[in-house]
Amino acid sequence: MIETEHLGKRYGRIDAVADLSLKVAPGQVLALLGPNGAGKTTTMRMIAGFLVPGSGRACVCGHDVVRDPMRARRSLGYLPEGAPSYGELSVAEFLAFAARVRGVTGIAGNRRLDEMIERLQLQPVLAQSIETLSKGYRRRVCLAQAMLHDPPALILDEPTDGLDPNQQREVHALIRGMARDRAIIVSTHALDEVRAACNRVAILAHGRLRAQGTPSELEQQSRYHRAVSFRAPASALARELLGRLPEVDAVEVDPVDGRITVFPRDGHEIFGSVVKLLEEQHVRVDELQLERGRLDDVFRSVTGDAIDTRRAA
Ligand code: ATP
């Protein structure tokens, strides 16, 4: 439904996006991750037809965004970065305008408009001018605009940026609800958003695709995959003995919360031998856990950049 082939865009000497090939099928919600300046917005703007690709191509529902722009745009809903709209219009006026432009008219159109107003809980602010709205409401108005014509493909550039936790949860639920038969791309800096709303991940850095797969597949690439972590108050000896197990790569203690993590060597299964050793040494442990892997760890290793830890999983 959304496809790019060797997509690229250059600004002077900078490859904002280079050789990017992605496929998003109906039912898939792709999280586009990457540090600031990685090329997420440039990619989304090219797919949405707001920026002409420098190389390669992008298609929405089989329509090339350059050769068949009207059909491509008709199939797509787009929430641009920062959720821009017409500040001086009231919410009702703006949505009515967006509906007319999208050809969402007549009785069915009015019904659709009412449905979007209800789903995004815009009733209380319908008469208010957009420039006086809170950030959260502004984003919801723009989301309503993007979904008015019930498009089979959606591009959402940082849809929850600036929303409070309740509003974020609502948007995640909305995205999950829409995903059943749509192809959706969501860019985000919040790694917890990936588990909350997405079933595919692509990580960009310096305009290039560095990793892609399901969230679980990427988590399995992390050194935390199959690590065993626990809390234990006085266990220096046990820690040393754990470190000597042949299938253990390292034992680390978190300097902040004191949690101990035992990392496997070459993806070995170590849970059984770690538990056995702890029992033999009569170490009392709390919160023993087999780790599935961490997306923030993969992000860090494939991009080499610091992540936004404010909302990291
Ligand atoms: P962020 O997470 O900060 O939103 P991003 O991943 O969306 O970043 P882009 O906005 O796509 O990244 O930018 C990719 C690169 O292209 C950056 O180096 C940026 O400075 C550059 N860039 C983007 N737009 C332009 C432009 N109009 N002119 C020159 N350079 C640009």
Short mmCIF file of C-alpha atoms and ligand atoms in Angstrom, two decimals:
data_model
loop_
_atom_site.label_atom_id
_atom_site.label_comp_id
_atom_site.label_asym_id
_atom_site.label_seq_id
_atom_site.Cartn_x
_atom_site.Cartn_y
_atom_site.Cartn_z
CA MET A 1 0.00 0.00 0.00
CA ILE A 2 2.89 2.34 0.75
CA GLU A 3 6.11 1.57 -1.06
CA THR A 4 9.39 3.35 -1.66
CA GLU A 5 12.15 2.12 -3.96
CA HIS A 6 15.64 3.53 -3.64
CA LEU A 7 14.09 6.82 -2.54
CA GLY A 8 16.55 9.68 -2.06
CA LYS A 9 16.76 13.43 -1.46
CA ARG A 10 19.87 15.55 -1.35
CA TYR A 11 20.29 19.06 0.08
CA GLY A 12 23.61 20.42 -1.16
CA ARG A 13 26.14 17.90 0.08
CA ILE A 14 23.78 16.27 2.59
CA ASP A 15 21.94 13.07 1.77
CA ALA A 16 18.77 13.77 3.78
CA VAL A 17 17.44 10.41 2.53
CA ALA A 18 19.44 7.85 0.55
CA ASP A 19 18.50 4.61 -1.20
CA LEU A 20 15.50 3.99 1.01
CA SER A 21 13.33 0.98 0.14
CA LEU A 22 10.33 0.30 2.36
CA LYS A 23 7.07 -1.61 2.03
CA VAL A 24 4.09 -1.15 4.31
CA ALA A 25 1.16 -3.50 3.72
CA PRO A 26 -2.44 -3.18 4.97
CA GLY A 27 -2.56 -4.15 8.63
CA GLN A 28 0.96 -2.89 9.21
CA VAL A 29 1.84 0.12 11.32
CA LEU A 30 5.46 1.01 10.65
CA ALA A 31 7.29 3.05 13.27
CA LEU A 32 9.88 5.23 11.56
CA LEU A 33 12.58 5.85 14.16
CA GLY A 34 15.80 7.79 14.02
CA PRO A 35 17.74 10.52 15.77
CA ASN A 36 17.10 14.19 14.96
CA GLY A 37 17.96 14.86 11.33
CA ALA A 38 17.85 11.16 10.35
CA GLY A 39 15.51 11.87 7.41
CA LYS A 40 12.12 10.80 8.79
CA THR A 41 10.22 13.97 7.91
CA THR A 42 11.88 14.24 4.49
CA THR A 43 10.83 10.65 3.75
CA MET A 44 7.25 11.28 4.84
CA ARG A 45 7.01 14.53 2.89
CA MET A 46 8.16 12.76 -0.28
CA ILE A 47 5.58 9.97 0.16
CA ALA A 48 2.88 12.58 0.86
CA GLY A 49 3.76 14.42 -2.36
CA PHE A 50 4.92 17.61 -0.61
CA LEU A 51 8.51 17.19 -1.70
CA VAL A 52 9.70 15.87 -5.07
CA PRO A 53 12.06 12.89 -4.65
CA GLY A 54 15.61 13.48 -5.86
CA SER A 55 15.95 9.82 -6.84
CA GLY A 56 13.98 6.59 -6.69
CA ARG A 57 10.22 6.52 -6.33
CA ALA A 58 7.36 6.35 -3.88
CA CYS A 59 3.92 4.84 -4.44
CA VAL A 60 0.70 4.97 -2.44
CA CYS A 61 -1.79 2.21 -3.25
CA GLY A 62 0.09 1.59 -6.49
CA HIS A 63 0.00 5.26 -7.58
CA ASP A 64 3.37 6.90 -8.16
CA VAL A 65 3.44 10.13 -6.15
CA VAL A 66 5.13 12.05 -9.00
CA ARG A 67 3.44 10.56 -12.07
CA ASP A 68 -0.02 10.15 -10.57
CA PRO A 69 -0.09 12.66 -7.71
CA MET A 70 -3.87 13.16 -7.43
CA ARG A 71 -4.66 9.45 -7.08
CA ALA A 72 -1.76 9.00 -4.66
CA ARG A 73 -2.95 11.91 -2.50
CA ARG A 74 -6.54 10.73 -2.57
CA SER A 75 -5.41 7.44 -1.07
CA LEU A 76 -3.40 9.07 1.68
CA GLY A 77 -4.07 10.88 4.95
CA TYR A 78 -1.17 13.00 6.17
CA LEU A 79 -0.49 14.53 9.56
CA PRO A 80 2.51 16.82 8.98
CA GLU A 81 5.12 17.52 11.64
CA GLY A 82 3.85 20.06 14.17
CA ALA A 83 0.24 19.56 12.99
CA PRO A 84 -0.08 22.86 11.08
CA SER A 85 -3.53 24.24 10.23
CA TYR A 86 -5.34 27.55 9.74
CA GLY A 87 -5.16 29.28 13.12
CA GLU A 88 -7.80 31.91 12.52
CA LEU A 89 -10.51 29.37 11.60
CA SER A 90 -12.68 27.69 14.22
CA VAL A 91 -12.37 23.93 14.53
CA ALA A 92 -15.79 23.45 12.91
CA GLU A 93 -14.89 25.79 10.02
CA PHE A 94 -11.52 24.10 9.45
CA LEU A 95 -12.96 20.59 9.44
CA ALA A 96 -15.82 21.66 7.14
CA PHE A 97 -13.22 23.20 4.80
CA ALA A 98 -11.05 20.05 4.90
CA ALA A 99 -14.13 17.90 4.21
CA ARG A 100 -15.07 20.01 1.15
CA VAL A 101 -11.52 19.87 -0.23
CA ARG A 102 -11.49 16.09 0.22
CA GLY A 103 -14.92 15.70 -1.40
CA VAL A 104 -16.41 14.40 1.85
CA THR A 105 -19.85 15.96 1.35
CA GLY A 106 -23.58 15.28 1.57
CA ILE A 107 -25.27 13.19 4.25
CA ALA A 108 -22.50 10.59 4.29
CA GLY A 109 -19.91 13.36 4.56
CA ASN A 110 -21.69 14.98 7.51
CA ARG A 111 -21.92 11.61 9.21
CA ARG A 112 -18.20 11.06 8.72
CA LEU A 113 -17.45 14.55 10.07
CA ASP A 114 -19.54 13.84 13.19
CA GLU A 115 -17.80 10.50 13.63
CA MET A 116 -14.33 12.07 13.54
CA ILE A 117 -15.42 14.83 15.94
CA GLU A 118 -16.66 12.18 18.35
CA ARG A 119 -13.66 9.84 18.02
CA LEU A 120 -11.20 12.65 18.61
CA GLN A 121 -13.42 14.25 21.28
CA LEU A 122 -13.48 17.65 19.61
CA GLN A 123 -17.04 18.57 20.63
CA PRO A 124 -16.01 20.99 23.44
CA VAL A 125 -13.80 23.10 21.14
CA LEU A 126 -15.77 23.13 17.89
CA ALA A 127 -16.48 26.87 18.08
CA GLN A 128 -13.00 27.83 19.27
CA SER A 129 -10.41 29.26 16.89
CA ILE A 130 -7.53 26.87 16.25
CA GLU A 131 -4.84 29.35 17.34
CA THR A 132 -6.34 29.42 20.85
CA LEU A 133 -6.36 25.63 21.28
CA SER A 134 -4.01 23.66 23.50
CA LYS A 135 -1.29 21.66 21.73
CA GLY A 136 -3.19 18.41 22.32
CA TYR A 137 -6.41 19.67 20.79
CA ARG A 138 -4.55 21.18 17.84
CA ARG A 139 -2.98 17.82 17.09
CA ARG A 140 -6.31 16.05 17.38
CA VAL A 141 -7.91 18.53 14.94
CA CYS A 142 -5.12 17.83 12.48
CA LEU A 143 -5.52 14.08 12.97
CA ALA A 144 -9.23 14.41 12.23
CA GLN A 145 -8.36 16.28 9.04
CA ALA A 146 -5.94 13.52 8.00
CA MET A 147 -8.53 10.77 8.47
CA LEU A 148 -11.67 12.54 7.21
CA HIS A 149 -11.72 10.87 3.80
CA ASP A 150 -11.10 7.44 5.33
CA PRO A 151 -7.88 6.84 3.39
CA PRO A 152 -6.37 3.36 3.03
CA ALA A 153 -2.90 4.74 3.79
CA LEU A 154 -1.82 7.12 6.54
CA ILE A 155 1.37 9.02 7.30
CA LEU A 156 1.55 10.45 10.80
CA ASP A 157 4.61 12.58 11.63
CA GLU A 158 5.05 12.52 15.42
CA PRO A 159 1.29 12.15 16.15
CA THR A 160 1.66 12.19 19.94
CA ASP A 161 4.30 14.88 20.29
CA GLY A 162 3.16 17.24 23.04
CA LEU A 163 0.16 15.17 24.12
CA ASP A 164 -0.40 14.21 27.75
CA PRO A 165 -0.27 10.48 28.66
CA ASN A 166 -4.06 10.05 28.45
CA GLN A 167 -4.23 11.67 25.04
CA GLN A 168 -1.26 9.58 23.89
CA ARG A 169 -3.10 6.41 24.89
CA GLU A 170 -6.17 7.57 22.98
CA VAL A 171 -4.12 8.22 19.84
CA HIS A 172 -2.43 4.81 20.18
CA ALA A 173 -5.83 3.14 20.45
CA LEU A 174 -7.03 5.12 17.45
CA ILE A 175 -4.01 4.02 15.39
CA ARG A 176 -4.47 0.38 16.42
CA GLY A 177 -8.15 0.58 15.53
CA MET A 178 -7.41 2.05 12.09
CA ALA A 179 -4.61 -0.40 11.37
CA ARG A 180 -6.80 -3.41 10.61
CA ASP A 181 -7.11 -2.68 6.91
CA ARG A 182 -4.77 0.26 6.42
CA ALA A 183 -1.08 0.83 5.84
CA ILE A 184 0.24 3.36 8.35
CA ILE A 185 3.63 5.01 8.90
CA VAL A 186 4.20 6.75 12.23
CA SER A 187 7.38 8.68 12.99
CA THR A 188 8.27 9.02 16.63
CA HIS A 189 11.03 9.60 19.16
CA ALA A 190 9.12 7.72 21.85
CA LEU A 191 10.20 4.09 21.83
CA ASP A 192 7.31 3.06 24.08
CA GLU A 193 5.02 4.16 21.22
CA VAL A 194 6.38 1.27 19.14
CA ARG A 195 4.97 -1.39 21.47
CA ALA A 196 1.80 0.62 22.06
CA ALA A 197 0.79 1.14 18.45
CA CYS A 198 3.16 -0.36 15.86
CA ASN A 199 3.90 -3.83 14.51
CA ARG A 200 6.87 -2.96 12.28
CA VAL A 201 9.94 -0.83 12.88
CA ALA A 202 12.43 0.90 10.56
CA ILE A 203 15.38 2.75 12.04
CA LEU A 204 17.05 5.49 9.99
CA ALA A 205 20.31 7.30 10.62
CA HIS A 206 21.90 9.89 8.34
CA GLY A 207 19.19 9.23 5.75
CA ARG A 208 19.85 5.51 5.48
CA LEU A 209 17.93 2.48 6.65
CA ARG A 210 19.92 0.88 9.47
CA ALA A 211 17.51 -1.82 10.68
CA GLN A 212 13.97 -3.06 10.09
CA GLY A 213 11.69 -5.84 11.27
CA THR A 214 9.01 -6.50 13.84
CA PRO A 215 9.58 -5.04 17.33
CA SER A 216 10.40 -8.56 18.60
CA GLU A 217 12.87 -9.21 15.78
CA LEU A 218 14.71 -5.99 16.58
CA GLU A 219 14.64 -6.64 20.32
CA GLN A 220 16.30 -9.98 19.60
CA GLN A 221 19.24 -8.12 18.07
CA SER A 222 19.89 -6.41 21.40
CA ARG A 223 22.51 -7.72 23.81
CA TYR A 224 19.72 -7.88 26.41
CA HIS A 225 17.98 -10.66 24.45
CA ARG A 226 17.92 -13.71 26.77
CA ALA A 227 19.79 -11.82 29.50
CA VAL A 228 18.70 -12.60 33.06
CA SER A 229 18.20 -9.76 35.50
CA PHE A 230 17.31 -9.68 39.20
CA ARG A 231 17.77 -7.82 42.45
CA ALA A 232 19.90 -9.29 45.20
CA PRO A 233 21.20 -7.31 48.17
CA ALA A 234 24.54 -8.92 49.08
CA SER A 235 25.80 -11.18 46.33
CA ALA A 236 29.33 -10.17 45.36
CA LEU A 237 30.50 -13.79 45.39
CA ALA A 238 27.53 -14.98 43.35
CA ARG A 239 28.16 -12.21 40.84
CA GLU A 240 31.74 -13.31 40.47
CA LEU A 241 30.74 -16.96 40.07
CA LEU A 242 28.07 -16.04 37.50
CA GLY A 243 30.71 -14.16 35.53
CA ARG A 244 32.80 -17.35 35.39
CA LEU A 245 30.07 -19.46 33.75
CA PRO A 246 31.29 -20.29 30.22
CA GLU A 247 27.98 -19.27 28.58
CA VAL A 248 27.95 -15.88 30.35
CA ASP A 249 29.45 -12.88 28.58
CA ALA A 250 29.22 -10.27 31.35
CA VAL A 251 27.55 -9.40 34.64
CA GLU A 252 26.62 -5.76 35.11
CA VAL A 253 25.12 -3.82 38.00
CA ASP A 254 22.92 -0.83 37.21
CA PRO A 255 24.50 2.09 39.08
CA VAL A 256 21.10 3.73 39.63
CA ASP A 257 18.80 0.97 40.89
CA GLY A 258 21.35 -1.76 41.68
CA ARG A 259 19.66 -4.29 39.39
CA ILE A 260 22.01 -7.05 38.27
CA THR A 261 21.96 -8.22 34.64
CA VAL A 262 23.69 -11.36 33.41
CA PHE A 263 24.37 -11.24 29.66
CA PRO A 264 24.62 -14.46 27.61
CA ARG A 265 27.54 -15.20 25.32
CA ASP A 266 26.51 -15.59 21.64
CA GLY A 267 22.76 -15.80 22.39
CA HIS A 268 23.12 -18.81 24.72
CA GLU A 269 20.19 -19.88 26.90
CA ILE A 270 21.45 -19.08 30.42
CA PHE A 271 18.31 -18.84 32.54
CA GLY A 272 18.58 -22.40 33.96
CA SER A 273 22.27 -22.20 34.84
CA VAL A 274 21.91 -18.74 36.43
CA VAL A 275 19.00 -19.89 38.62
CA LYS A 276 20.88 -23.08 39.56
CA LEU A 277 23.96 -21.16 40.63
CA LEU A 278 21.93 -18.64 42.64
CA GLU A 279 20.16 -21.51 44.43
CA GLU A 280 23.44 -23.29 45.16
CA GLN A 281 24.84 -20.10 46.63
CA HIS A 282 21.63 -19.53 48.65
CA VAL A 283 21.26 -16.05 47.19
CA ARG A 284 17.83 -14.54 47.84
CA VAL A 285 16.74 -12.76 44.67
CA ASP A 286 13.78 -10.53 43.85
CA GLU A 287 12.19 -9.68 40.52
CA LEU A 288 14.01 -12.40 38.58
CA GLN A 289 13.37 -11.82 34.90
CA LEU A 290 14.29 -13.28 31.52
CA GLU A 291 14.77 -10.27 29.21
CA ARG A 292 13.29 -10.33 25.70
CA GLY A 293 15.64 -7.55 24.51
CA ARG A 294 15.52 -3.78 24.41
CA LEU A 295 14.66 -1.54 21.51
CA ASP A 296 16.55 1.41 23.00
CA ASP A 297 19.70 -0.72 23.05
CA VAL A 298 19.28 -1.64 19.36
CA PHE A 299 18.50 1.98 18.52
CA ARG A 300 21.68 3.09 20.24
CA SER A 301 23.84 0.49 18.57
CA VAL A 302 22.54 1.02 15.01
CA THR A 303 22.45 4.81 15.13
CA GLY A 304 25.36 5.45 17.46
CA ASP A 305 23.37 8.32 18.96
CA ALA A 306 21.84 9.08 22.31
CA ILE A 307 18.09 8.50 22.49
CA ASP A 308 15.34 10.59 23.94
CA THR A 309 15.30 8.86 27.32
CA ARG A 310 12.33 10.85 28.57
CA ARG A 311 9.90 8.32 27.15
CA ALA A 312 12.10 5.38 26.27
CA ALA A 313 10.71 1.90 26.96
P1 ATP B 1 13.67 15.29 13.48
O1 ATP B 1 13.63 14.04 14.28
O2 ATP B 1 14.51 16.34 14.12
O3 ATP B 1 12.32 15.79 13.04
P2 ATP B 1 14.12 14.07 10.86
O4 ATP B 1 14.56 12.66 11.03
O5 ATP B 1 12.68 14.28 10.54
O6 ATP B 1 14.53 14.94 12.13
P3 ATP B 1 14.63 15.62 8.50
O7 ATP B 1 13.85 16.82 8.96
O8 ATP B 1 14.03 14.79 7.43
O9 ATP B 1 15.05 14.69 9.72
O10 ATP B 1 16.05 16.15 8.01
C1 ATP B 1 17.04 15.30 7.42
C2 ATP B 1 18.24 16.14 7.04
O11 ATP B 1 17.93 17.01 5.95
C3 ATP B 1 18.77 17.05 8.15
O12 ATP B 1 20.17 17.08 8.08
C4 ATP B 1 18.17 18.40 7.82
O13 ATP B 1 18.96 19.45 8.31
C5 ATP B 1 18.20 18.35 6.30
N1 ATP B 1 17.13 19.18 5.70
C6 ATP B 1 15.81 18.99 5.82
N2 ATP B 1 15.11 19.91 5.10
C7 ATP B 1 16.04 20.71 4.53
C8 ATP B 1 15.97 21.85 3.65
N3 ATP B 1 14.80 22.33 3.22
N4 ATP B 1 17.14 22.40 3.26
C9 ATP B 1 18.33 21.90 3.65
N5 ATP B 1 18.47 20.83 4.47
C10 ATP B 1 17.35 20.25 4.90
#
